[in-house]
Short mmCIF file of C-alpha atoms in Angstrom, two decimals:
data_model
loop_
_atom_site.label_atom_id
_atom_site.label_comp_id
_atom_site.label_asym_id
_atom_site.label_seq_id
_atom_site.Cartn_x
_atom_site.Cartn_y
_atom_site.Cartn_z
CA MET A 1 99.90 127.85 217.04
CA GLN A 2 100.72 129.59 213.63
CA LEU A 3 98.33 131.65 211.76
CA TYR A 4 99.03 132.28 207.96
CA ASP A 5 97.61 135.68 207.72
CA LEU A 6 97.01 138.80 205.51
CA ASN A 7 96.41 142.23 207.30
CA LEU A 8 93.73 143.33 204.93
CA SER A 9 91.72 140.15 204.59
CA GLY A 10 88.51 140.18 206.66
CA ASN A 11 88.60 136.28 206.95
CA CYS A 12 91.83 136.54 208.51
CA TYR A 13 90.91 139.12 210.82
CA LYS A 14 87.81 137.09 211.76
CA VAL A 15 90.44 134.64 213.31
CA ARG A 16 92.69 137.34 214.87
CA LEU A 17 89.48 138.94 216.60
CA PHE A 18 88.45 135.59 217.99
CA LEU A 19 91.74 134.59 219.25
CA SER A 20 91.95 137.99 221.31
CA LEU A 21 88.40 137.39 222.46
CA ILE A 22 89.07 134.08 223.86
CA GLY A 23 92.73 135.23 225.23
CA GLN A 24 94.77 133.04 222.92
CA GLN A 25 97.80 133.88 220.79
CA ALA A 26 99.10 132.72 217.58
CA GLU A 27 102.37 133.47 215.66
CA LEU A 28 101.40 135.31 212.62
CA THR A 29 103.05 134.64 209.25
CA THR A 30 102.18 137.12 206.46
CA VAL A 31 101.33 135.49 203.05
CA ASN A 32 102.18 137.58 200.16
CA LEU A 33 99.41 137.18 197.74
CA HIS A 34 100.71 139.57 195.19
CA ALA A 35 103.92 137.39 194.94
CA GLY A 36 101.63 134.36 194.57
CA GLU A 37 102.89 132.75 197.98
CA HIS A 38 99.46 131.23 198.45
CA GLN A 39 99.88 129.06 195.21
CA GLN A 40 103.22 127.72 196.13
CA ALA A 41 103.81 124.05 197.03
CA ASP A 42 104.65 124.75 200.58
CA PHE A 43 101.63 126.82 201.32
CA LEU A 44 99.25 124.42 199.36
CA ALA A 45 100.49 121.72 201.57
CA ILE A 46 99.14 123.53 204.47
CA ASN A 47 95.99 124.64 202.79
CA PRO A 48 95.18 122.99 199.48
CA ARG A 49 92.38 125.64 198.82
CA GLY A 50 95.34 128.16 198.38
CA GLN A 51 93.54 130.69 200.71
CA VAL A 52 94.32 132.60 203.82
CA PRO A 53 93.69 132.29 206.71
CA ALA A 54 95.41 128.94 207.51
CA LEU A 55 96.10 127.48 211.06
CA VAL A 56 98.74 125.20 212.05
CA ASP A 57 98.31 123.71 215.74
CA GLY A 58 100.60 120.81 216.24
CA GLU A 59 99.61 118.04 213.62
CA LEU A 60 96.57 119.88 212.58
CA HIS A 61 96.66 121.96 209.37
CA LEU A 62 93.33 123.83 208.84
CA GLY A 63 92.05 126.24 206.14
CA ASP A 64 88.92 128.25 206.11
CA SER A 65 88.01 131.08 208.50
CA GLN A 66 84.75 129.54 209.72
CA ALA A 67 86.49 126.06 210.20
CA ILE A 68 89.24 127.72 212.25
CA LEU A 69 86.57 129.37 214.42
CA VAL A 70 84.85 126.02 215.03
CA TYR A 71 88.13 124.53 215.91
CA LEU A 72 89.36 127.16 218.29
CA ALA A 73 85.98 127.41 219.89
CA ARG A 74 85.82 123.70 220.67
CA ARG A 75 89.33 123.46 221.71
CA TYR A 76 90.17 126.63 223.50
CA ALA A 77 87.06 128.51 224.28
CA ASN A 78 84.16 128.76 226.85
CA ASP A 79 81.26 126.57 225.43
CA ALA A 80 79.13 129.71 225.18
CA TRP A 81 81.03 130.44 221.83
CA TYR A 82 79.92 127.27 220.30
CA PRO A 83 77.29 125.51 222.51
CA GLN A 84 77.09 121.69 222.05
CA ASP A 85 73.20 121.51 221.70
CA ALA A 86 71.72 120.50 218.39
CA VAL A 87 69.56 123.61 218.09
CA GLN A 88 72.37 126.00 218.74
CA GLN A 89 74.95 124.13 216.58
CA GLY A 90 72.43 123.86 213.82
CA ARG A 91 71.56 127.81 214.00
CA ILE A 92 75.32 128.60 214.10
CA ALA A 93 75.94 126.40 211.22
CA GLY A 94 73.48 128.32 209.15
CA TRP A 95 75.33 131.70 209.87
CA LEU A 96 78.56 130.03 208.98
CA SER A 97 77.19 129.13 205.71
CA PHE A 98 75.64 132.46 205.35
CA ALA A 99 79.24 133.88 206.10
CA ALA A 100 80.68 131.76 203.26
CA ASN A 101 77.93 132.26 200.91
CA GLU A 102 75.90 135.52 201.02
CA VAL A 103 78.45 137.62 203.05
CA GLN A 104 81.45 136.42 201.08
CA HIS A 105 79.79 136.87 197.62
CA GLY A 106 77.92 140.04 198.54
CA PRO A 107 79.70 142.81 200.69
CA GLY A 108 82.96 140.61 200.53
CA SER A 109 82.97 140.73 196.56
CA ALA A 110 81.87 144.27 196.57
CA ARG A 111 85.02 145.18 198.42
CA LEU A 112 87.22 143.03 196.39
CA GLY A 113 86.20 144.75 193.38
CA LYS A 114 86.33 148.37 194.49
CA LEU A 115 89.36 148.17 197.08
CA PHE A 116 91.48 145.68 195.06
CA GLY A 117 90.43 146.03 191.46
CA VAL A 118 89.33 142.49 191.04
CA PRO A 119 86.98 142.27 187.83
CA ILE A 120 83.44 141.88 189.30
CA ASP A 121 79.86 142.30 188.11
CA GLN A 122 79.37 145.32 190.69
CA LEU A 123 75.53 145.72 189.97
CA ALA A 124 74.95 142.00 190.59
CA VAL A 125 77.19 142.13 193.80
CA GLN A 126 75.56 145.31 195.12
CA LYS A 127 72.30 143.97 194.92
CA LYS A 128 73.34 140.75 196.61
CA ALA A 129 75.07 142.73 199.40
CA THR A 130 71.97 144.94 199.93
CA ALA A 131 69.76 141.78 200.34
CA THR A 132 72.28 140.46 202.72
CA LEU A 133 72.48 143.56 204.93
CA GLN A 134 68.69 143.86 204.89
CA LEU A 135 68.27 140.30 206.18
CA LEU A 136 70.80 140.83 209.05
CA ASP A 137 69.12 144.04 209.97
CA THR A 138 65.89 142.53 210.32
CA GLN A 139 67.26 139.61 212.32
CA LEU A 140 69.19 141.77 214.57
CA GLY A 141 65.97 143.74 215.32
CA ASN A 142 64.70 140.68 216.98
CA HIS A 143 67.65 139.15 218.49
CA THR A 144 70.76 140.57 220.53
CA TRP A 145 73.09 138.17 218.88
CA LEU A 146 72.66 136.17 215.49
CA ALA A 147 72.26 132.52 216.56
CA GLN A 148 69.70 133.88 219.16
CA GLY A 149 71.43 133.06 222.33
CA SER A 150 71.87 135.40 225.25
CA GLN A 151 75.69 135.60 224.49
CA PRO A 152 77.58 136.11 221.37
CA SER A 153 78.84 132.99 219.52
CA ILE A 154 81.15 132.23 216.46
CA ALA A 155 78.18 133.04 214.31
CA ASP A 156 78.51 136.76 215.08
CA ILE A 157 82.44 136.58 214.53
CA ALA A 158 82.09 134.87 211.21
CA VAL A 159 79.55 137.23 209.73
CA TYR A 160 80.82 140.59 211.27
CA PRO A 161 84.13 141.60 209.49
CA TYR A 162 82.86 141.60 205.66
CA VAL A 163 79.61 143.18 206.85
CA ALA A 164 81.41 145.96 208.90
CA LEU A 165 83.64 146.46 206.11
CA ALA A 166 80.94 146.90 203.43
CA GLY A 167 81.90 150.56 203.31
CA ASP A 168 85.11 149.61 201.53
CA GLY A 169 82.86 148.30 198.74
CA GLY A 170 81.09 151.47 198.37
CA ILE A 171 77.94 150.58 200.37
CA ASP A 172 76.44 153.01 202.83
CA LEU A 173 75.96 151.39 206.26
CA ALA A 174 74.24 154.37 207.69
CA PRO A 175 70.66 153.25 207.07
CA TYR A 176 71.08 149.85 208.99
CA ALA A 177 70.24 150.90 212.63
CA GLN A 178 70.24 147.21 213.97
CA LEU A 179 73.47 146.49 212.26
CA ASN A 180 75.24 149.58 213.72
CA ALA A 181 73.83 148.71 217.11
CA TRP A 182 75.15 144.93 216.67
CA PHE A 183 78.76 146.53 215.66
CA ALA A 184 78.61 148.44 218.71
CA ARG A 185 77.89 145.43 221.07
CA ILE A 186 80.62 143.54 219.44
CA ARG A 187 83.16 146.35 219.67
CA ALA A 188 82.50 146.41 223.34
CA LEU A 189 83.33 142.91 223.90
CA PRO A 190 86.36 142.44 226.22
CA GLY A 191 89.49 141.76 223.94
CA TYR A 192 87.94 143.33 220.86
CA ILE A 193 90.56 144.28 218.34
CA ASP A 194 90.14 146.39 215.08
CA MET A 195 91.48 145.98 211.57
CA PRO A 196 92.23 148.78 208.81
CA GLY A 197 88.98 149.90 207.36
CA LEU A 198 86.84 149.51 210.55
CA MET B 1 59.53 116.95 211.06
CA GLN B 2 58.57 118.83 207.96
CA LEU B 3 60.90 119.38 205.16
CA TYR B 4 60.27 122.22 202.70
CA ASP B 5 61.71 120.73 199.49
CA LEU B 6 62.19 120.76 195.92
CA ASN B 7 62.83 117.65 193.91
CA LEU B 8 65.42 119.00 191.53
CA SER B 9 67.46 121.08 194.14
CA GLY B 10 70.71 119.28 195.14
CA ASN B 11 70.73 121.14 198.48
CA CYS B 12 67.15 119.72 199.21
CA TYR B 13 68.45 116.16 198.18
CA LYS B 14 71.48 116.42 200.50
CA VAL B 15 68.89 116.53 203.38
CA ARG B 16 66.58 113.89 201.95
CA LEU B 17 69.64 111.60 201.46
CA PHE B 18 70.97 112.23 204.93
CA LEU B 19 67.68 111.47 206.52
CA SER B 20 67.57 108.33 204.67
CA LEU B 21 71.02 107.14 205.75
CA ILE B 22 70.14 107.77 209.38
CA GLY B 23 66.86 106.15 209.09
CA GLN B 24 64.82 109.28 209.95
CA GLN B 25 61.73 110.51 208.10
CA ALA B 26 60.19 113.83 207.39
CA GLU B 27 57.11 114.98 205.67
CA LEU B 28 57.85 116.80 202.56
CA THR B 29 56.31 119.87 201.27
CA THR B 30 57.09 121.03 197.72
CA VAL B 31 57.93 124.83 197.50
CA ASN B 32 56.96 126.09 194.03
CA LEU B 33 59.91 128.59 193.31
CA HIS B 34 58.46 129.22 189.80
CA ALA B 35 55.20 130.60 191.39
CA GLY B 36 57.40 132.56 193.88
CA GLU B 37 56.19 130.58 196.96
CA HIS B 38 59.79 131.11 198.64
CA GLN B 39 59.37 134.81 198.63
CA GLN B 40 55.96 134.85 200.27
CA ALA B 41 55.54 135.78 203.92
CA ASP B 42 54.56 132.44 205.30
CA PHE B 43 57.60 130.89 203.83
CA LEU B 44 59.84 133.74 204.82
CA ALA B 45 58.75 133.30 208.47
CA ILE B 46 60.14 129.65 208.29
CA ASN B 47 63.37 130.81 206.41
CA PRO B 48 64.01 134.50 206.01
CA ARG B 49 66.81 133.69 203.51
CA GLY B 50 64.00 132.58 201.18
CA GLN B 51 65.65 129.35 200.05
CA VAL B 52 64.90 125.70 200.04
CA PRO B 53 65.50 123.35 201.98
CA ALA B 54 64.07 124.47 205.30
CA LEU B 55 63.36 122.18 208.18
CA VAL B 56 60.67 122.59 210.91
CA ASP B 57 61.06 120.35 214.02
CA GLY B 58 58.88 121.25 216.93
CA GLU B 59 59.81 124.83 217.78
CA LEU B 60 62.77 124.83 215.65
CA HIS B 61 62.75 126.57 212.07
CA LEU B 62 65.96 125.96 210.18
CA GLY B 63 67.02 126.93 206.66
CA ASP B 64 70.42 126.08 204.78
CA SER B 65 71.38 122.49 203.94
CA GLN B 66 74.51 122.70 205.76
CA ALA B 67 72.88 123.89 209.00
CA ILE B 68 70.22 121.18 208.64
CA LEU B 69 72.84 118.47 208.26
CA VAL B 70 74.59 119.53 211.61
CA TYR B 71 71.28 119.70 213.46
CA LEU B 72 70.09 116.35 212.48
CA ALA B 73 73.49 114.68 212.95
CA ARG B 74 73.77 116.02 216.49
CA ARG B 75 70.11 115.33 217.33
CA TYR B 76 69.17 112.17 215.54
CA ALA B 77 72.37 110.34 214.25
CA ASN B 78 75.27 108.33 215.32
CA ASP B 79 78.18 110.53 216.36
CA ALA B 80 80.40 109.26 213.54
CA TRP B 81 78.51 111.54 211.25
CA TYR B 82 79.60 114.57 213.24
CA PRO B 83 82.11 113.65 215.78
CA GLN B 84 82.64 115.76 219.11
CA ASP B 85 86.27 116.37 218.92
CA ALA B 86 87.60 119.80 218.01
CA VAL B 87 89.87 118.50 215.13
CA GLN B 88 87.19 116.56 213.40
CA GLN B 89 84.66 119.31 213.96
CA GLY B 90 87.07 121.87 212.42
CA ARG B 91 87.87 119.71 209.52
CA ILE B 92 84.05 119.12 208.69
CA ALA B 93 83.27 122.81 209.09
CA GLY B 94 85.86 123.37 206.46
CA TRP B 95 84.15 121.15 204.01
CA LEU B 96 80.72 122.66 204.92
CA SER B 97 82.11 126.11 203.99
CA PHE B 98 83.62 124.50 200.94
CA ALA B 99 80.06 123.15 199.81
CA ALA B 100 78.41 126.56 200.41
CA ASN B 101 81.24 128.52 198.60
CA GLU B 102 83.39 126.62 196.04
CA VAL B 103 80.81 123.97 195.32
CA GLN B 104 77.74 125.94 195.24
CA HIS B 105 79.24 128.81 193.12
CA GLY B 106 81.29 126.23 190.92
CA PRO B 107 79.50 123.12 189.73
CA GLY B 108 76.31 124.31 191.39
CA SER B 109 76.16 127.51 189.44
CA ALA B 110 77.09 125.83 186.17
CA ARG B 111 74.07 123.63 186.51
CA LEU B 112 71.81 126.68 187.32
CA GLY B 113 72.94 128.28 183.99
CA LYS B 114 72.83 125.29 181.87
CA LEU B 115 69.81 123.38 183.28
CA PHE B 116 67.75 126.36 184.56
CA GLY B 117 68.67 129.02 182.20
CA VAL B 118 69.69 131.43 184.97
CA PRO B 119 72.10 134.10 183.38
CA ILE B 120 75.62 133.16 184.51
CA ASP B 121 79.27 133.75 183.43
CA GLN B 122 79.72 130.26 182.34
CA LEU B 123 83.39 130.76 181.55
CA ALA B 124 84.26 132.00 184.99
CA VAL B 125 81.89 129.36 186.59
CA GLN B 126 83.52 126.51 184.62
CA LYS B 127 87.06 127.59 185.58
CA LYS B 128 85.72 127.62 189.23
CA ALA B 129 84.06 124.27 188.95
CA THR B 130 87.22 122.68 187.23
CA ALA B 131 89.44 123.91 190.26
CA THR B 132 86.84 122.59 192.83
CA LEU B 133 86.59 118.99 191.11
CA GLN B 134 90.54 118.88 190.90
CA LEU B 135 90.82 119.74 194.62
CA LEU B 136 88.34 117.16 195.66
CA ASP B 137 90.05 114.48 193.27
CA THR B 138 93.51 115.19 195.04
CA GLN B 139 91.97 115.05 198.56
CA LEU B 140 90.19 111.76 197.71
CA GLY B 141 93.30 110.31 196.37
CA ASN B 142 94.67 110.20 199.89
CA HIS B 143 91.53 109.94 201.97
CA THR B 144 88.63 107.56 201.72
CA TRP B 145 86.29 110.11 203.18
CA LEU B 146 86.68 114.07 203.04
CA ALA B 147 87.14 114.73 206.68
CA GLN B 148 89.79 112.16 206.82
CA GLY B 149 87.87 109.91 209.29
CA SER B 150 87.46 106.06 208.74
CA GLN B 151 83.91 106.53 208.18
CA PRO B 152 81.66 109.02 206.11
CA SER B 153 80.69 112.29 207.85
CA ILE B 154 78.33 115.05 207.03
CA ALA B 155 81.15 116.64 205.06
CA ASP B 156 80.77 113.94 202.42
CA ILE B 157 76.98 114.51 202.24
CA ALA B 158 77.34 118.26 201.96
CA VAL B 159 79.78 118.20 199.09
CA TYR B 160 78.47 115.21 197.05
CA PRO B 161 75.28 116.42 195.42
CA TYR B 162 76.36 119.33 193.25
CA VAL B 163 79.66 117.68 192.46
CA ALA B 164 77.84 114.42 191.39
CA LEU B 165 75.40 116.57 189.50
CA ALA B 166 78.30 118.44 187.40
CA GLY B 167 77.23 116.72 184.22
CA ASP B 168 73.91 118.80 184.37
CA GLY B 169 76.31 121.92 184.08
CA GLY B 170 78.22 120.45 181.04
CA ILE B 171 81.07 119.17 183.08
CA ASP B 172 82.56 115.98 182.14
CA LEU B 173 83.35 114.02 185.30
CA ALA B 174 85.00 110.89 183.55
CA PRO B 175 88.45 112.31 184.07
CA TYR B 176 88.17 112.40 187.85
CA ALA B 177 88.98 108.68 188.80
CA GLN B 178 89.11 109.44 192.66
CA LEU B 179 85.84 111.22 192.69
CA ASN B 180 84.17 108.53 190.76
CA ALA B 181 85.49 106.15 193.16
CA TRP B 182 84.04 108.09 196.18
CA PHE B 183 80.67 108.43 194.35
CA ALA B 184 80.65 104.67 194.21
CA ARG B 185 81.43 104.58 197.89
CA ILE B 186 78.62 106.92 198.82
CA ARG B 187 76.23 105.09 196.56
CA ALA B 188 77.05 101.79 198.37
CA LEU B 189 75.95 103.21 201.97
CA PRO B 190 73.01 101.39 203.42
CA GLY B 191 70.15 103.76 202.94
CA TYR B 192 71.29 105.51 200.00
CA ILE B 193 68.80 107.17 197.71
CA ASP B 194 69.11 108.84 194.31
CA MET B 195 67.79 112.18 192.82
CA PRO B 196 66.95 112.80 189.18
CA GLY B 197 70.22 113.49 187.23
CA LEU B 198 72.31 111.06 189.12
#
């Protein structure tokens, strides 16, 4: 397997973290976004969305961090990471959407603006980020893991990075007790690895 | 099954359309967003994200249109709508993220601004929408259905509504020949139903 990667991307970290948790390895290739490598024809042939991460596994070319988690879980991991029953798959799909929508456009965007200087309406984004963190804190007050199973699933891995990196976007995580307890549970998983900023 | 619904929401239509395609029925309850019903405690108990659609099926409360498609496909539909193999599930998950991210924040947001007067940076959104439509047009030049199978999947149903409704956001769909051909294929499916604006 080859993972097209960027060290500081939370979406790439999501995949590196999951690979480590399930004991799988991928060869990493750094994509230089500053040099525009993600918009060059050879990368767009791998991922037409022009984003990292992207995974190549045999004939398969797959972009999107959520999609890569689903693929890796289904192909290489214990079923507990992505159980096969309809209720669990539905719940997990809801958190994958939440990661692509509220988390990406809340704490993810706040970090893009603050850390990388991307022009962003910080007031609107901070409001979205706060609502996102509050919702998660409430959910995690009632459940050990996001998708309500007795074990972590790819839902937790999809949501964790940009939430845990919210400090990079100028957001104080200290008030969210349940979130911090969940961070600690994730960090205690066998095979857990970190990234810069965590 | 009960579907908490709004006639003009493309995300609700997504679920109504899929239910019709698989020959299932749900009792519809209209949520009055103008009156703030989606922020009231009894609705938040069903969907903490405070969004429509939300599905209640026995004990299950499930928000998020993508999540509801996954659940319904897995529970009630022919496997072709959401095949069980890792490659197809990975590819479909990528399009579900694309629906929650690029489609929702591109043509979906353009429509919110134009049709419902939500304050939005129309220039940025139109740029995002154009990139989204171009990517889809290219993909559909090479594939009959989005996830590359020989039959439609929930990927097509997740992406279709806000793309087909792009005209409501002031976007001209005429230049996208492959997109229009795909619209025609979807509209020819047995059980297809329309919504206002299509």
